[in-house]
Amino acid sequence: MTTKTDPAMQDLKPTVWIGKQGCTEAAIEEIVAHLKKRTVIKVKWLQNTEVDPESVAASAGAALVGVRGKTMVLAQRGKKEKK
């Protein structure tokens, strides 16, 4: 399934990485800080780490744009992705 946001999501470089400790409070704070600077960010995590993208988005107060594999795209809540 393809959407209009796929090319934009592919061009976006990961700005936050979640390591083997999982999604800690520090990781959430980092996501919030990056969302204040940008409207859309990409978050990646390690293969052996369990992360629930919906709970990460809810904890950070962000909108979950999409998930592909071990990568999620988050946007500021109430703002749409620029084309």
GROMACS .gro file of N, CA and C in nm:
model
  249
    1MET      N    1   0.085  -0.117   0.000
    1MET     CA    2   0.000   0.000   0.000
    1MET      C    3   0.090   0.124   0.000
    2THR      N    4   0.063   0.216  -0.089
    2THR     CA    5   0.140   0.339  -0.094
    2THR      C    6   0.050   0.457  -0.062
    3THR      N    7   0.109   0.558  -0.004
    3THR     CA    8   0.036   0.680   0.027
    3THR      C    9   0.114   0.798  -0.025
    4LYS      N   10   0.055   0.916  -0.017
    4LYS     CA   11   0.123   1.036  -0.064
    4LYS      C   12   0.243   1.071   0.024
    5THR      N   13   0.245   1.025   0.148
    5THR     CA   14   0.354   1.061   0.239
    5THR      C   15   0.474   0.968   0.227
    6ASP      N   16   0.465   0.857   0.153
    6ASP     CA   17   0.575   0.762   0.145
    6ASP      C   18   0.706   0.824   0.097
    7PRO      N   19   0.711   0.900  -0.014
    7PRO     CA   20   0.838   0.956  -0.056
    7PRO      C   21   0.896   1.052   0.048
    8ALA      N   22   0.814   1.132   0.112
    8ALA     CA   23   0.862   1.225   0.213
    8ALA      C   24   0.917   1.149   0.333
    9MET      N   25   0.854   1.041   0.370
    9MET     CA   26   0.900   0.962   0.485
    9MET      C   27   1.033   0.894   0.452
   10GLN      N   28   1.051   0.852   0.328
   10GLN     CA   29   1.176   0.786   0.290
   10GLN      C   30   1.293   0.883   0.288
   11ASP      N   31   1.270   1.007   0.251
   11ASP     CA   32   1.376   1.107   0.244
   11ASP      C   33   1.417   1.158   0.381
   12LEU      N   34   1.330   1.144   0.480
   12LEU     CA   35   1.354   1.194   0.614
   12LEU      C   36   1.460   1.107   0.683
   13LYS      N   37   1.561   1.170   0.741
   13LYS     CA   38   1.665   1.097   0.814
   13LYS      C   39   1.623   1.078   0.959
   14PRO      N   40   1.659   0.964   1.021
   14PRO     CA   41   1.624   0.943   1.162
   14PRO      C   42   1.690   1.048   1.251
   15THR      N   43   1.613   1.107   1.340
   15THR     CA   44   1.666   1.208   1.430
   15THR      C   45   1.679   1.156   1.572
   16VAL      N   46   1.602   1.053   1.608
   16VAL     CA   47   1.608   0.994   1.742
   16VAL      C   48   1.623   0.843   1.727
   17TRP      N   49   1.716   0.787   1.805
   17TRP     CA   50   1.736   0.642   1.808
   17TRP      C   51   1.703   0.591   1.948
   18ILE      N   52   1.628   0.482   1.953
   18ILE     CA   53   1.596   0.417   2.081
   18ILE      C   54   1.684   0.294   2.091
   19GLY      N   55   1.764   0.288   2.199
   19GLY     CA   56   1.862   0.182   2.216
   19GLY      C   57   1.810   0.062   2.291
   20LYS      N   58   1.904  -0.018   2.342
   20LYS     CA   59   1.869  -0.144   2.407
   20LYS      C   60   1.795  -0.125   2.539
   21GLN      N   61   1.800  -0.006   2.597
   21GLN     CA   62   1.727   0.021   2.721
   21GLN      C   63   1.578   0.039   2.695
   22GLY      N   64   1.541   0.053   2.569
   22GLY     CA   65   1.400   0.073   2.534
   22GLY      C   66   1.362   0.219   2.538
   23CYS      N   67   1.235   0.244   2.541
   23CYS     CA   68   1.185   0.381   2.539
   23CYS      C   69   1.181   0.436   2.682
   24THR      N   70   1.287   0.503   2.720
   24THR     CA   71   1.298   0.559   2.855
   24THR      C   72   1.241   0.700   2.858
   25GLU      N   73   1.235   0.756   2.977
   25GLU     CA   74   1.186   0.894   2.992
   25GLU      C   75   1.278   0.991   2.917
   26ALA      N   76   1.408   0.961   2.916
   26ALA     CA   77   1.503   1.046   2.844
   26ALA      C   78   1.475   1.043   2.693
   27ALA      N   79   1.440   0.926   2.641
   27ALA     CA   80   1.408   0.915   2.499
   27ALA      C   81   1.282   0.995   2.465
   28ILE      N   82   1.182   0.991   2.552
   28ILE     CA   83   1.059   1.068   2.531
   28ILE      C   84   1.091   1.217   2.533
   29GLU      N   85   1.174   1.260   2.628
   29GLU     CA   86   1.212   1.401   2.635
   29GLU      C   87   1.286   1.445   2.509
   30GLU      N   88   1.370   1.357   2.456
   30GLU     CA   89   1.443   1.387   2.332
   30GLU      C   90   1.347   1.399   2.214
   31ILE      N   91   1.248   1.312   2.208
   31ILE     CA   92   1.148   1.319   2.101
   31ILE      C   93   1.071   1.450   2.110
   32VAL      N   94   1.030   1.487   2.230
   32VAL     CA   95   0.956   1.613   2.249
   32VAL      C   96   1.041   1.732   2.207
   33ALA      N   97   1.170   1.731   2.244
   33ALA     CA   98   1.260   1.841   2.208
   33ALA      C   99   1.275   1.852   2.056
   34HIS      N  100   1.289   1.738   1.989
   34HIS     CA  101   1.303   1.740   1.843
   34HIS      C  102   1.174   1.785   1.775
   35LEU      N  103   1.060   1.747   1.832
   35LEU     CA  104   0.932   1.789   1.773
   35LEU      C  105   0.909   1.939   1.788
   36LYS      N  106   0.971   2.001   1.889
   36LYS     CA  107   0.959   2.146   1.903
   36LYS      C  108   1.037   2.218   1.794
   37LYS      N  109   1.148   2.156   1.747
   37LYS     CA  110   1.230   2.215   1.644
   37LYS      C  111   1.177   2.187   1.503
   38ARG      N  112   1.119   2.069   1.484
   38ARG     CA  113   1.069   2.027   1.353
   38ARG      C  114   0.924   1.984   1.365
   39THR      N  115   0.854   1.984   1.256
   39THR     CA  116   0.715   1.940   1.261
   39THR      C  117   0.703   1.789   1.248
   40VAL      N  118   0.801   1.726   1.180
   40VAL     CA  119   0.798   1.581   1.158
   40VAL      C  120   0.936   1.525   1.187
   41ILE      N  121   0.941   1.414   1.262
   41ILE     CA  122   1.068   1.347   1.290
   41ILE      C  123   1.054   1.197   1.265
   42LYS      N  124   1.170   1.134   1.246
   42LYS     CA  125   1.173   0.989   1.227
   42LYS      C  126   1.248   0.929   1.346
   43VAL      N  127   1.189   0.824   1.404
   43VAL     CA  128   1.247   0.756   1.520
   43VAL      C  129   1.273   0.611   1.482
   44LYS      N  130   1.396   0.563   1.507
   44LYS     CA  131   1.431   0.423   1.481
   44LYS      C  132   1.468   0.356   1.612
   45TRP      N  133   1.452   0.224   1.616
   45TRP     CA  134   1.493   0.149   1.734
   45TRP      C  135   1.559   0.019   1.694
   46LEU      N  136   1.637  -0.037   1.788
   46LEU     CA  137   1.711  -0.160   1.762
   46LEU      C  138   1.616  -0.278   1.740
   47GLN      N  139   1.664  -0.376   1.664
   47GLN     CA  140   1.581  -0.493   1.634
   47GLN      C  141   1.546  -0.574   1.757
   48ASN      N  142   1.635  -0.579   1.855
   48ASN     CA  143   1.608  -0.660   1.974
   48ASN      C  144   1.536  -0.582   2.083
   49THR      N  145   1.486  -0.463   2.051
   49THR     CA  146   1.415  -0.380   2.147
   49THR      C  147   1.267  -0.377   2.112
   50GLU      N  148   1.183  -0.400   2.211
   50GLU     CA  149   1.039  -0.394   2.191
   50GLU      C  150   0.990  -0.252   2.216
   51VAL      N  151   0.930  -0.192   2.115
   51VAL     CA  152   0.877  -0.056   2.126
   51VAL      C  153   0.735  -0.055   2.070
   52ASP      N  154   0.644   0.006   2.142
   52ASP     CA  155   0.508   0.023   2.094
   52ASP      C  156   0.494   0.166   2.042
   53PRO      N  157   0.491   0.184   1.909
   53PRO     CA  158   0.487   0.318   1.852
   53PRO      C  159   0.369   0.403   1.900
   54GLU      N  160   0.254   0.342   1.920
   54GLU     CA  161   0.137   0.418   1.965
   54GLU      C  162   0.157   0.474   2.105
   55SER      N  163   0.218   0.395   2.194
   55SER     CA  164   0.240   0.444   2.330
   55SER      C  165   0.350   0.550   2.332
   56VAL      N  166   0.451   0.537   2.246
   56VAL     CA  167   0.555   0.639   2.237
   56VAL      C  168   0.494   0.772   2.190
   57ALA      N  169   0.410   0.765   2.088
   57ALA     CA  170   0.345   0.886   2.036
   57ALA      C  171   0.257   0.949   2.144
   58ALA      N  172   0.183   0.867   2.217
   58ALA     CA  173   0.096   0.920   2.322
   58ALA      C  174   0.178   0.983   2.434
   59SER      N  175   0.288   0.919   2.473
   59SER     CA  176   0.373   0.972   2.580
   59SER      C  177   0.437   1.105   2.540
   60ALA      N  178   0.471   1.119   2.412
   60ALA     CA  179   0.536   1.241   2.364
   60ALA      C  180   0.434   1.348   2.323
   61GLY      N  181   0.307   1.314   2.322
   61GLY     CA  182   0.205   1.409   2.281
   61GLY      C  183   0.211   1.437   2.132
   62ALA      N  184   0.248   1.336   2.055
   62ALA     CA  185   0.265   1.351   1.911
   62ALA      C  186   0.164   1.267   1.836
   63ALA      N  187   0.152   1.294   1.707
   63ALA     CA  188   0.066   1.214   1.620
   63ALA      C  189   0.152   1.113   1.546
   64LEU      N  190   0.110   0.988   1.545
   64LEU     CA  191   0.182   0.882   1.475
   64LEU      C  192   0.144   0.888   1.328
   65VAL      N  193   0.241   0.923   1.242
   65VAL     CA  194   0.215   0.935   1.098
   65VAL      C  195   0.222   0.799   1.031
   66GLY      N  196   0.323   0.720   1.067
   66GLY     CA  197   0.337   0.589   1.004
   66GLY      C  198   0.445   0.506   1.071
   67VAL      N  199   0.437   0.375   1.048
   67VAL     CA  200   0.536   0.281   1.100
   67VAL      C  201   0.573   0.186   0.988
   68ARG      N  202   0.704   0.166   0.973
   68ARG     CA  203   0.752   0.068   0.876
   68ARG      C  204   0.872  -0.002   0.938
   69GLY      N  205   0.855  -0.130   0.966
   69GLY     CA  206   0.962  -0.206   1.030
   69GLY      C  207   0.992  -0.154   1.169
   70LYS      N  208   1.116  -0.117   1.192
   70LYS     CA  209   1.161  -0.064   1.322
   70LYS      C  210   1.178   0.088   1.316
   71THR      N  211   1.094   0.153   1.236
   71THR     CA  212   1.100   0.297   1.218
   71THR      C  213   0.960   0.355   1.227
   72MET      N  214   0.948   0.467   1.299
   72MET     CA  215   0.819   0.537   1.305
   72MET      C  216   0.841   0.683   1.271
   73VAL      N  217   0.737   0.744   1.217
   73VAL     CA  218   0.739   0.886   1.187
   73VAL      C  219   0.635   0.953   1.275
   74LEU      N  220   0.680   1.056   1.349
   74LEU     CA  221   0.593   1.129   1.439
   74LEU      C  222   0.581   1.274   1.392
   75ALA      N  223   0.465   1.333   1.415
   75ALA     CA  224   0.442   1.472   1.379
   75ALA      C  225   0.385   1.545   1.500
   76GLN      N  226   0.405   1.676   1.500
   76GLN     CA  227   0.344   1.756   1.605
   76GLN      C  228   0.194   1.739   1.596
   77ARG      N  229   0.131   1.724   1.709
   77ARG     CA  230  -0.014   1.706   1.712
   77ARG      C  231  -0.082   1.832   1.662
   78GLY      N  232  -0.178   1.816   1.573
   78GLY     CA  233  -0.252   1.929   1.521
   78GLY      C  234  -0.190   1.995   1.400
   79LYS      N  235  -0.070   1.947   1.360
   79LYS     CA  236  -0.005   2.002   1.243
   79LYS      C  237   0.006   1.892   1.139
   80LYS      N  238  -0.009   1.931   1.014
   80LYS     CA  239   0.003   1.834   0.906
   80LYS      C  240   0.142   1.842   0.845
   81GLU      N  241   0.184   1.729   0.787
   81GLU     CA  242   0.315   1.722   0.726
   81GLU      C  243   0.322   1.812   0.604
   82LYS      N  244   0.432   1.886   0.591
   82LYS     CA  245   0.450   1.972   0.474
   82LYS      C  246   0.489   1.887   0.355
   83LYS      N  247   0.447   1.930   0.239
   83LYS     CA  248   0.479   1.853   0.119
   83LYS      C  249   0.596   1.912   0.048
   0.00000   0.00000   0.00000
